[in-house]
Tab-separated table of C-alpha atoms in Angstrom:
chain	number	residue	atom	x	y	z
A	1	MET	CA	-51.346	-36.321	3.358
A	2	PHE	CA	-51.772	-38.381	0.219
A	3	LYS	CA	-54.459	-40.867	1.277
A	4	ASN	CA	-57.818	-40.553	-0.358
A	5	VAL	CA	-60.570	-41.358	2.071
A	6	LEU	CA	-63.739	-42.540	0.370
A	7	PHE	CA	-67.027	-42.787	2.250
A	8	LEU	CA	-68.902	-45.563	0.557
A	9	SER	CA	-72.115	-47.375	1.297
A	10	ALA	CA	-71.659	-51.016	2.251
A	11	GLY	CA	-73.211	-52.158	-1.049
A	12	LEU	CA	-71.012	-49.925	-3.215
A	13	ALA	CA	-67.940	-50.899	-1.252
A	14	ALA	CA	-68.694	-54.545	-1.897
A	15	VAL	CA	-68.970	-53.908	-5.626
A	16	LEU	CA	-65.732	-51.940	-5.712
A	17	SER	CA	-63.885	-54.567	-3.662
A	18	ALA	CA	-64.602	-57.087	-6.377
A	19	ALA	CA	-63.363	-54.772	-9.146
A	20	PRO	CA	-59.746	-55.029	-10.359
A	21	VAL	CA	-57.289	-52.603	-8.739
A	22	ALA	CA	-56.400	-49.670	-10.996
A	23	ALA	CA	-52.818	-49.696	-12.260
A	24	GLN	CA	-50.489	-47.261	-10.585
A	25	THR	CA	-49.095	-44.380	-12.626
A	26	GLU	CA	-45.337	-44.864	-12.860
A	27	ILE	CA	-42.959	-41.936	-12.464
A	28	ALA	CA	-39.414	-42.401	-13.720
A	29	TRP	CA	-36.746	-40.616	-11.647
A	30	TRP	CA	-33.175	-40.568	-12.996
A	31	HIS	CA	-30.501	-39.705	-10.445
A	32	ALA	CA	-26.744	-39.606	-9.823
A	33	MET	CA	-26.598	-40.949	-6.253
A	34	ASP	CA	-24.728	-44.206	-5.793
A	35	ALA	CA	-23.653	-46.307	-2.775
A	36	GLU	CA	-25.188	-45.249	0.554
A	37	LEU	CA	-26.686	-42.073	-0.882
A	38	GLY	CA	-28.446	-44.118	-3.546
A	39	LYS	CA	-29.846	-46.496	-0.962
A	40	LYS	CA	-31.195	-43.585	1.069
A	41	LEU	CA	-32.722	-42.053	-2.045
A	42	GLU	CA	-34.470	-45.342	-2.852
A	43	GLU	CA	-35.732	-45.503	0.725
A	44	ILE	CA	-37.326	-42.079	0.258
A	45	ALA	CA	-38.977	-43.168	-3.003
A	46	ASN	CA	-40.278	-46.328	-1.321
A	47	GLY	CA	-41.654	-44.259	1.520
A	48	PHE	CA	-43.649	-42.138	-0.887
A	49	ASN	CA	-44.875	-45.222	-2.762
A	50	ALA	CA	-46.111	-46.703	0.530
A	51	SER	CA	-47.859	-43.457	1.520
A	52	GLN	CA	-50.449	-43.720	-1.282
A	53	THR	CA	-51.710	-46.122	-3.914
A	54	GLU	CA	-52.050	-43.959	-7.021
A	55	PHE	CA	-48.418	-43.442	-8.037
A	56	LYS	CA	-45.152	-45.338	-8.068
A	57	VAL	CA	-41.849	-43.474	-8.246
A	58	ILE	CA	-39.149	-45.597	-9.892
A	59	PRO	CA	-35.624	-44.288	-9.206
A	60	THR	CA	-32.832	-45.249	-11.620
A	61	TYR	CA	-29.128	-44.533	-11.158
A	62	LYS	CA	-27.673	-43.108	-14.396
A	63	GLY	CA	-24.059	-42.528	-13.400
A	64	SER	CA	-22.236	-39.371	-12.398
A	65	TYR	CA	-23.832	-35.922	-12.529
A	66	PRO	CA	-22.474	-35.156	-16.015
A	67	GLU	CA	-23.464	-38.639	-17.243
A	68	THR	CA	-27.004	-38.250	-15.856
A	69	LEU	CA	-27.449	-34.856	-17.482
A	70	THR	CA	-26.108	-36.118	-20.801
A	71	ALA	CA	-28.411	-39.160	-20.645
A	72	ALA	CA	-31.438	-36.999	-19.953
A	73	ILE	CA	-30.699	-34.640	-22.837
A	74	ALA	CA	-30.239	-37.567	-25.231
A	75	ALA	CA	-33.438	-39.233	-23.956
A	76	PHE	CA	-35.433	-36.028	-24.425
A	77	ARG	CA	-34.329	-35.770	-28.027
A	78	ALA	CA	-35.521	-39.342	-28.528
A	79	ASN	CA	-38.776	-38.654	-26.665
A	80	GLU	CA	-37.783	-41.211	-24.019
A	81	GLN	CA	-37.088	-38.823	-21.151
A	82	PRO	CA	-37.928	-39.532	-17.495
A	83	ALA	CA	-40.471	-37.424	-15.638
A	84	ILE	CA	-37.811	-36.317	-13.118
A	85	VAL	CA	-34.057	-35.917	-13.497
A	86	GLN	CA	-31.500	-34.920	-10.861
A	87	VAL	CA	-29.151	-32.239	-12.231
A	88	PHE	CA	-26.159	-30.776	-10.399
A	89	GLU	CA	-26.059	-27.070	-9.802
A	90	VAL	CA	-23.560	-26.339	-12.574
A	91	GLY	CA	-26.081	-27.753	-15.036
A	92	THR	CA	-28.698	-25.161	-14.100
A	93	GLY	CA	-27.772	-22.766	-16.902
A	94	THR	CA	-27.891	-25.607	-19.422
A	95	MET	CA	-31.318	-26.727	-18.210
A	96	MET	CA	-32.719	-23.211	-18.327
A	97	ALA	CA	-31.523	-22.834	-21.910
A	98	ALA	CA	-33.210	-26.073	-22.930
A	99	LYS	CA	-36.357	-24.348	-24.187
A	100	GLY	CA	-39.432	-26.486	-24.045
A	101	ALA	CA	-37.764	-29.333	-22.195
A	102	VAL	CA	-38.473	-28.201	-18.643
A	103	TYR	CA	-41.703	-27.971	-16.650
A	104	PRO	CA	-40.807	-25.308	-14.030
A	105	VAL	CA	-41.546	-26.576	-10.544
A	106	TYR	CA	-43.441	-23.482	-9.433
A	107	GLN	CA	-45.804	-23.933	-12.403
A	108	LEU	CA	-46.032	-27.687	-11.881
A	109	MET	CA	-47.123	-27.264	-8.263
A	110	ALA	CA	-49.647	-24.564	-9.073
A	111	ASP	CA	-51.133	-26.536	-11.967
A	112	ASN	CA	-51.671	-29.542	-9.697
A	113	GLY	CA	-52.979	-27.721	-6.641
A	114	GLU	CA	-50.015	-28.648	-4.410
A	115	PRO	CA	-48.824	-26.267	-1.664
A	116	TRP	CA	-45.785	-24.254	-2.690
A	117	ASP	CA	-44.172	-21.624	-0.497
A	118	PRO	CA	-40.734	-20.465	-1.728
A	119	SER	CA	-40.133	-18.643	1.566
A	120	GLY	CA	-40.047	-22.041	3.261
A	121	PHE	CA	-36.702	-22.871	1.610
A	122	LEU	CA	-33.302	-21.545	2.639
A	123	ALA	CA	-32.762	-18.186	0.954
A	124	PRO	CA	-29.513	-19.125	-0.913
A	125	VAL	CA	-31.256	-22.223	-2.284
A	126	THR	CA	-34.245	-20.316	-3.642
A	127	GLY	CA	-32.008	-17.590	-4.934
A	128	TYR	CA	-29.845	-19.946	-6.943
A	129	TYR	CA	-32.611	-21.965	-8.549
A	130	SER	CA	-34.939	-19.064	-9.377
A	131	ASP	CA	-35.379	-17.060	-12.533
A	132	THR	CA	-35.053	-13.259	-12.601
A	133	ASP	CA	-38.692	-12.962	-11.534
A	134	GLY	CA	-38.069	-15.028	-8.400
A	135	ASN	CA	-39.805	-18.209	-9.583
A	136	ILE	CA	-38.136	-21.474	-8.508
A	137	LEU	CA	-37.509	-23.629	-11.574
A	138	SER	CA	-36.453	-26.953	-10.025
A	139	MET	CA	-37.141	-28.819	-6.804
A	140	PRO	CA	-34.351	-28.337	-4.220
A	141	PHE	CA	-33.169	-31.725	-3.016
A	142	ASN	CA	-29.502	-32.177	-2.094
A	143	SER	CA	-27.702	-28.907	-1.472
A	144	SER	CA	-24.267	-28.460	0.072
A	145	THR	CA	-21.743	-25.726	0.685
A	146	PRO	CA	-18.002	-25.881	1.385
A	147	ILE	CA	-16.691	-25.680	4.955
A	148	MET	CA	-13.363	-26.126	6.753
A	149	TYR	CA	-12.424	-29.340	8.546
A	150	TYR	CA	-9.402	-29.361	10.887
A	151	ASN	CA	-7.425	-31.844	12.940
A	152	LYS	CA	-7.787	-30.869	16.613
A	153	ASP	CA	-5.015	-33.240	17.706
A	154	VAL	CA	-2.492	-31.724	15.294
A	155	PHE	CA	-3.473	-28.232	16.419
A	156	GLU	CA	-2.732	-29.205	19.999
A	157	LYS	CA	0.616	-30.748	19.060
A	158	ALA	CA	1.538	-27.483	17.320
A	159	GLY	CA	0.735	-25.471	20.468
A	160	LEU	CA	-2.554	-24.150	19.066
A	161	ASP	CA	-5.930	-24.171	20.816
A	162	ARG	CA	-7.621	-27.368	19.650
A	163	GLU	CA	-11.029	-25.701	19.891
A	164	THR	CA	-10.151	-22.601	17.865
A	165	ALA	CA	-10.149	-22.721	14.064
A	166	PRO	CA	-8.595	-20.009	11.916
A	167	LYS	CA	-11.160	-17.394	10.931
A	168	THR	CA	-9.157	-15.435	8.391
A	169	TRP	CA	-6.686	-16.326	5.669
A	170	ALA	CA	-3.986	-14.515	7.683
A	171	GLU	CA	-4.700	-16.959	10.508
A	172	VAL	CA	-4.678	-19.925	8.113
A	173	GLU	CA	-1.145	-18.857	7.122
A	174	GLU	CA	-0.097	-18.267	10.758
A	175	PHE	CA	-1.528	-21.594	11.996
A	176	SER	CA	-0.064	-23.489	9.027
A	177	LYS	CA	3.415	-22.131	9.760
A	178	LYS	CA	3.194	-23.211	13.390
A	179	ILE	CA	1.936	-26.672	12.372
A	180	VAL	CA	4.724	-27.243	9.835
A	181	GLU	CA	7.534	-25.632	11.815
A	182	SER	CA	6.610	-27.562	14.982
A	183	GLY	CA	6.606	-30.864	13.071
A	184	ALA	CA	2.999	-31.558	14.116
A	185	ALA	CA	2.184	-32.196	10.435
A	186	PRO	CA	4.125	-31.723	7.164
A	187	CYS	CA	1.360	-29.612	5.570
A	188	GLY	CA	-0.912	-26.850	6.808
A	189	PHE	CA	-3.907	-27.197	4.508
A	190	THR	CA	-5.330	-28.739	1.360
A	191	THR	CA	-8.583	-28.292	-0.536
A	192	GLY	CA	-10.974	-30.031	-2.841
A	193	TRP	CA	-12.640	-28.167	-5.729
A	194	VAL	CA	-10.243	-25.256	-6.382
A	195	SER	CA	-12.754	-23.825	-8.866
A	196	TRP	CA	-15.756	-24.020	-6.511
A	197	ILE	CA	-14.100	-23.229	-3.196
A	198	GLN	CA	-11.022	-21.119	-3.984
A	199	LEU	CA	-12.587	-19.010	-6.707
A	200	GLU	CA	-16.418	-19.164	-6.861
A	201	ASN	CA	-16.989	-19.228	-3.111
A	202	LEU	CA	-14.041	-16.920	-2.454
A	203	SER	CA	-15.665	-14.361	-4.734
A	204	ALA	CA	-19.104	-14.758	-3.103
A	205	ILE	CA	-17.863	-14.504	0.506
A	206	HIS	CA	-16.017	-11.282	-0.315
A	207	ASP	CA	-18.961	-9.926	-2.364
A	208	GLN	CA	-16.908	-9.809	-5.563
A	209	PRO	CA	-18.562	-10.347	-8.948
A	210	TYR	CA	-17.715	-13.579	-10.743
A	211	GLY	CA	-19.297	-12.426	-13.988
A	212	THR	CA	-21.472	-9.717	-15.478
A	213	LEU	CA	-25.290	-9.828	-15.524
A	214	GLU	CA	-25.444	-10.894	-11.876
A	215	ASN	CA	-23.055	-13.813	-12.287
A	216	GLY	CA	-24.964	-15.050	-15.317
A	217	PHE	CA	-28.386	-14.968	-13.727
A	218	GLY	CA	-29.384	-12.099	-16.005
A	219	GLY	CA	-28.890	-13.805	-19.352
A	220	LEU	CA	-26.668	-15.592	-21.822
A	221	GLY	CA	-24.677	-12.461	-22.688
A	222	THR	CA	-22.699	-12.651	-19.465
A	223	GLU	CA	-18.890	-12.405	-19.334
A	224	PHE	CA	-16.462	-13.501	-16.610
A	225	THR	CA	-14.863	-11.017	-14.228
A	226	PHE	CA	-13.191	-13.347	-11.729
A	227	ASN	CA	-9.732	-11.948	-12.511
A	228	GLY	CA	-10.157	-9.059	-10.072
A	229	GLU	CA	-7.819	-7.876	-7.311
A	230	VAL	CA	-9.222	-10.089	-4.538
A	231	GLN	CA	-9.116	-13.285	-6.608
A	232	THR	CA	-5.626	-12.453	-7.930
A	233	LYS	CA	-4.351	-11.789	-4.417
A	234	HIS	CA	-5.723	-15.113	-3.220
A	235	TRP	CA	-4.195	-17.136	-6.050
A	236	GLU	CA	-0.867	-15.332	-5.453
A	237	ASN	CA	-1.083	-16.443	-1.834
A	238	LEU	CA	-1.947	-20.035	-2.737
A	239	LYS	CA	1.126	-20.156	-4.995
A	240	LYS	CA	3.319	-18.661	-2.250
A	241	TRP	CA	1.961	-21.028	0.384
A	242	ALA	CA	2.461	-23.987	-1.970
A	243	ASP	CA	6.090	-22.966	-2.528
A	244	GLU	CA	6.566	-22.638	1.271
A	245	GLY	CA	5.100	-26.100	1.891
A	246	LEU	CA	2.114	-24.735	3.800
A	247	PHE	CA	-0.429	-25.687	1.122
A	248	GLU	CA	-0.636	-28.924	-0.847
A	249	TYR	CA	-2.711	-29.136	-4.048
A	250	GLY	CA	-5.301	-31.890	-3.965
A	251	GLY	CA	-5.770	-32.246	-7.702
A	252	PRO	CA	-8.270	-30.964	-10.327
A	253	VAL	CA	-12.096	-31.074	-10.229
A	254	GLY	CA	-13.102	-32.499	-6.809
A	255	GLY	CA	-9.513	-32.925	-5.680
A	256	ALA	CA	-9.216	-36.692	-5.297
A	257	ASP	CA	-5.854	-36.407	-3.501
A	258	ALA	CA	-7.111	-33.950	-0.906
A	259	PRO	CA	-9.120	-36.293	1.389
A	260	PRO	CA	-6.240	-38.795	1.860
A	261	LYS	CA	-3.916	-35.933	2.784
A	262	PHE	CA	-6.288	-35.033	5.615
A	263	TYR	CA	-7.189	-38.554	6.704
A	264	SER	CA	-3.505	-39.557	6.941
A	265	GLN	CA	-2.818	-36.411	9.015
A	266	GLU	CA	-0.425	-35.106	6.352
A	267	CYS	CA	-2.430	-31.851	6.173
A	268	ALA	CA	-4.057	-30.382	9.283
A	269	ILE	CA	-6.783	-28.393	7.517
A	270	TYR	CA	-9.064	-29.546	4.707
A	271	MET	CA	-11.646	-27.489	2.819
A	272	ASN	CA	-14.435	-29.323	1.018
A	273	SER	CA	-18.182	-29.800	0.766
A	274	SER	CA	-20.346	-30.023	3.867
A	275	ALA	CA	-21.663	-33.237	2.266
A	276	SER	CA	-18.189	-34.703	2.937
A	277	ARG	CA	-18.962	-34.640	6.683
A	278	ALA	CA	-19.953	-38.307	7.001
A	279	GLY	CA	-16.933	-39.421	5.013
A	280	VAL	CA	-14.567	-37.252	7.054
A	281	ILE	CA	-15.910	-38.595	10.350
A	282	ASN	CA	-15.774	-42.195	9.130
A	283	ASN	CA	-12.215	-41.869	7.878
A	284	ALA	CA	-10.720	-39.790	10.700
A	285	LYS	CA	-10.306	-42.781	12.973
A	286	ASP	CA	-7.191	-41.609	14.790
A	287	PHE	CA	-7.950	-37.974	15.550
A	288	GLU	CA	-10.770	-35.589	16.460
A	289	VAL	CA	-12.205	-33.403	13.717
A	290	GLY	CA	-13.232	-29.781	14.123
A	291	PHE	CA	-15.641	-27.935	11.824
A	292	ALA	CA	-15.550	-24.263	10.899
A	293	PRO	CA	-16.637	-21.738	8.251
A	294	LEU	CA	-14.389	-20.943	5.298
A	295	PRO	CA	-11.796	-18.236	6.042
A	296	TYR	CA	-11.897	-14.721	4.676
A	297	TYR	CA	-9.590	-11.747	4.166
A	298	ASP	CA	-10.321	-9.294	6.953
A	299	ASP	CA	-8.558	-6.515	5.039
A	300	VAL	CA	-11.205	-6.937	2.301
A	301	THR	CA	-14.283	-7.433	4.489
A	302	THR	CA	-15.210	-7.701	8.146
A	303	ASP	CA	-18.677	-8.897	7.154
A	304	PRO	CA	-18.229	-12.026	4.998
A	305	LYS	CA	-21.246	-12.887	2.874
A	306	ASN	CA	-22.922	-16.255	2.566
A	307	SER	CA	-21.133	-19.093	0.827
A	308	ILE	CA	-22.801	-20.588	-2.255
A	309	ILE	CA	-24.353	-23.944	-2.854
A	310	GLY	CA	-23.350	-27.113	-4.612
A	311	GLY	CA	-25.339	-30.322	-4.955
A	312	ALA	CA	-28.361	-30.800	-7.182
A	313	THR	CA	-32.052	-30.263	-7.719
A	314	LEU	CA	-34.807	-32.255	-9.363
A	315	TRP	CA	-36.138	-31.047	-12.727
A	316	ALA	CA	-39.484	-32.080	-14.166
A	317	LEU	CA	-39.264	-32.719	-17.890
A	318	ASN	CA	-42.017	-31.976	-20.378
A	319	GLY	CA	-43.732	-34.544	-22.604
A	320	LYS	CA	-45.638	-36.685	-20.089
A	321	ASP	CA	-49.370	-37.187	-19.443
A	322	PRO	CA	-51.108	-34.894	-16.913
A	323	GLU	CA	-51.579	-37.832	-14.525
A	324	VAL	CA	-47.815	-38.239	-14.318
A	325	TYR	CA	-47.329	-34.605	-13.356
A	326	LYS	CA	-50.008	-34.908	-10.702
A	327	GLY	CA	-47.880	-37.639	-9.151
A	328	VAL	CA	-44.648	-35.674	-9.575
A	329	ALA	CA	-46.204	-32.719	-7.762
A	330	GLN	CA	-47.382	-34.907	-4.894
A	331	PHE	CA	-43.931	-36.502	-4.684
A	332	PHE	CA	-42.286	-33.092	-4.485
A	333	THR	CA	-44.626	-32.151	-1.637
A	334	TYR	CA	-43.613	-35.360	0.123
A	335	LEU	CA	-39.909	-34.647	-0.500
A	336	SER	CA	-40.117	-31.178	1.022
A	337	SER	CA	-41.843	-32.276	4.218
A	338	PRO	CA	-39.803	-31.495	7.351
A	339	GLU	CA	-39.430	-35.164	8.355
A	340	ILE	CA	-38.115	-36.296	4.967
A	341	GLN	CA	-35.768	-33.333	4.567
A	342	ALA	CA	-34.414	-33.569	8.122
A	343	GLY	CA	-33.808	-37.294	7.715
A	344	TRP	CA	-31.974	-36.821	4.394
A	345	HIS	CA	-29.882	-33.946	5.801
A	346	GLN	CA	-28.905	-35.787	8.970
A	347	PHE	CA	-28.037	-39.006	7.149
A	348	THR	CA	-26.004	-37.457	4.329
A	349	GLY	CA	-24.519	-34.161	5.545
A	350	TYR	CA	-26.309	-32.210	2.833
A	351	LEU	CA	-28.088	-29.056	3.978
A	352	PRO	CA	-31.681	-29.135	5.171
A	353	VAL	CA	-33.133	-27.223	2.232
A	354	THR	CA	-36.165	-26.035	4.185
A	355	ASN	CA	-36.347	-23.891	7.290
A	356	ALA	CA	-38.825	-26.326	8.837
A	357	ALA	CA	-36.378	-29.238	8.469
A	358	TYR	CA	-33.682	-27.189	10.215
A	359	GLU	CA	-36.064	-26.286	13.043
A	360	LEU	CA	-37.095	-29.939	13.390
A	361	GLY	CA	-33.418	-30.931	13.690
A	362	LYS	CA	-32.985	-28.390	16.493
A	363	GLU	CA	-36.060	-29.715	18.282
A	364	GLN	CA	-34.692	-33.238	17.972
A	365	GLY	CA	-31.416	-32.120	19.544
A	366	TYR	CA	-29.450	-33.228	16.456
A	367	TYR	CA	-27.116	-30.226	16.366
A	368	ASP	CA	-26.373	-30.376	20.082
A	369	ALA	CA	-25.545	-34.060	19.779
A	370	ASN	CA	-23.419	-33.516	16.656
A	371	PRO	CA	-21.161	-30.474	17.181
A	372	GLY	CA	-20.273	-28.649	14.000
A	373	SER	CA	-23.175	-30.095	12.017
A	374	ASP	CA	-24.752	-26.615	11.782
A	375	VAL	CA	-21.624	-24.818	10.545
A	376	ALA	CA	-22.658	-25.102	6.907
A	377	ILE	CA	-26.201	-23.899	7.601
A	378	ASN	CA	-25.038	-20.865	9.578
A	379	GLN	CA	-22.478	-19.991	6.911
A	380	ILE	CA	-24.777	-20.216	3.913
A	381	THR	CA	-27.609	-18.297	5.646
A	382	ARG	CA	-25.603	-15.429	7.140
A	383	GLY	CA	-26.763	-12.056	5.903
A	384	THR	CA	-28.845	-11.460	2.813
A	385	PRO	CA	-27.542	-12.934	-0.484
A	386	THR	CA	-26.296	-10.263	-2.872
A	387	ALA	CA	-26.014	-10.376	-6.664
A	388	ASN	CA	-22.431	-11.533	-6.069
A	389	SER	CA	-23.183	-14.156	-3.402
A	390	LYS	CA	-26.366	-15.846	-4.584
A	391	GLY	CA	-24.374	-18.182	-6.826
A	392	VAL	CA	-23.026	-18.516	-10.352
A	393	ARG	CA	-25.096	-19.614	-13.324
A	394	PHE	CA	-23.310	-20.108	-16.630
A	395	GLY	CA	-23.811	-22.414	-19.558
A	396	ASN	CA	-21.268	-25.252	-19.879
A	397	LEU	CA	-19.902	-24.428	-16.415
A	398	THR	CA	-18.391	-27.887	-16.153
A	399	GLN	CA	-16.079	-27.094	-19.071
A	400	ILE	CA	-15.227	-23.730	-17.558
A	401	ARG	CA	-14.260	-25.306	-14.249
A	402	THR	CA	-11.873	-27.529	-16.163
A	403	VAL	CA	-10.295	-24.410	-17.675
A	404	VAL	CA	-9.920	-22.909	-14.178
A	405	ASP	CA	-8.177	-26.094	-12.962
A	406	GLU	CA	-5.773	-26.047	-15.923
A	407	GLU	CA	-4.820	-22.429	-15.315
A	408	PHE	CA	-4.395	-23.033	-11.586
A	409	GLU	CA	-2.011	-25.902	-12.377
A	410	ALA	CA	-0.093	-23.580	-14.726
A	411	LEU	CA	0.229	-21.150	-11.791
A	412	LEU	CA	1.529	-23.847	-9.448
A	413	ALA	CA	3.980	-25.019	-12.118
A	414	GLY	CA	5.405	-21.501	-12.309
A	415	SER	CA	4.608	-21.019	-15.999
A	416	LYS	CA	2.130	-18.204	-15.287
A	417	SER	CA	1.581	-15.563	-12.619
A	418	ALA	CA	-1.722	-15.479	-10.766
A	419	LYS	CA	-2.913	-12.576	-12.897
A	420	GLU	CA	-1.872	-14.285	-16.117
A	421	ALA	CA	-3.579	-17.539	-15.096
A	422	LEU	CA	-6.833	-15.794	-14.150
A	423	ASP	CA	-6.777	-13.586	-17.259
A	424	ALA	CA	-6.332	-16.704	-19.412
A	425	ALA	CA	-9.157	-18.491	-17.572
A	426	VAL	CA	-11.451	-15.528	-18.154
A	427	GLU	CA	-10.554	-15.306	-21.837
A	428	ARG	CA	-10.975	-19.036	-22.440
A	429	GLY	CA	-14.120	-19.142	-20.324
A	430	ASN	CA	-15.708	-16.265	-22.205
A	431	GLN	CA	-15.171	-18.123	-25.491
A	432	ILE	CA	-17.069	-21.107	-24.037
A	433	LEU	CA	-19.834	-18.707	-23.007
A	434	ARG	CA	-20.051	-17.255	-26.489
A	435	ASP	CA	-20.253	-20.730	-28.001
A	436	PHE	CA	-23.035	-21.637	-25.558
A	437	GLU	CA	-24.879	-18.397	-26.294
A	438	ALA	CA	-24.675	-18.997	-30.044
A	439	ALA	CA	-26.029	-22.538	-29.654
A	440	ASN	CA	-28.934	-21.468	-27.422
A	441	SER	CA	-30.027	-18.081	-28.767
């Protein structure tokens, strides 16, 4: 795809062969993938570098997602920014507000004559990373969505069907009671990412607004609305189930205590990112894992909407020479090829961000050979994304998630009711939004 074939006369070829080789244009890529993910990312960069001779992508690990974003912002201010930076989905609003810093990917590809078909990406992916005119602003790379993992062996010990996961929250409660009361496990379920899974995704699946202006997609003047009846009911239930010993809190942010509770068979059900799949399989040495979509309240909806994405995309930053952007565009074309995307998805557990990569996986027999590996894809692509289910896009969302965690812990401690905790989270979150709006207007 990227090889330039030159038809030269023998004489001219001889002259050129004696000439010095032109220096490759280097493309700096800052990312937040460490360990095995980082090695796979470097393998992809090396593959592109070997596919042509004009450009060299140089990936550099810059720490966690927040650290990478902070480093990129600081570098841009010092005019030392990379050409490409990986930014997690909660940083999208911040990147969009960084006027003049970003080279939108749809424009980048058009300017450099590279093929670009937004319809080739999964609909929830394009919906989340697009502006209000439908233009994709950053290159989809590693996208995930939360799913439910469950311990088939514990289910069987509790007298449940090991092949049947709970579909609704009523069934989660019913199954958890059987599991605890039978002594099959001391806990029914746990979760990572309370903010992402038990509030943002809960709202999306039930088609409930998380904020005004299409969950922040429509502008900086958005306000939070996640203190509605459905969200309040769910948090009331989580508090009740925690008091009854059916639910165990896994901790704030990603929930560092949640995975060990599942791996040790303390909790029979575990909700977390689809990108946790490889880790779950590797750590569940003593039992068989089942995979299922997130549960829903069937008294609220019988047609649950798509879940929403996590993960990150790649942003091109302004301030580089045209030759650099030519290479960035070619690299993005390489990244979105079915073979590269399918390989990344199958190795990591992240979603295949293109339809072609998903189809290639089916042709390869990957999903048949790995039961449950398509749960996340089926969940995030069911139906047509609505204004409430296409995602949430707010400035300083990382800070707001911290507020949500603090208020959830106040609920569990008994110092606030579910409504009081959610009302406080909305009030505090709205102040963060106003501060962000003032700084970026």
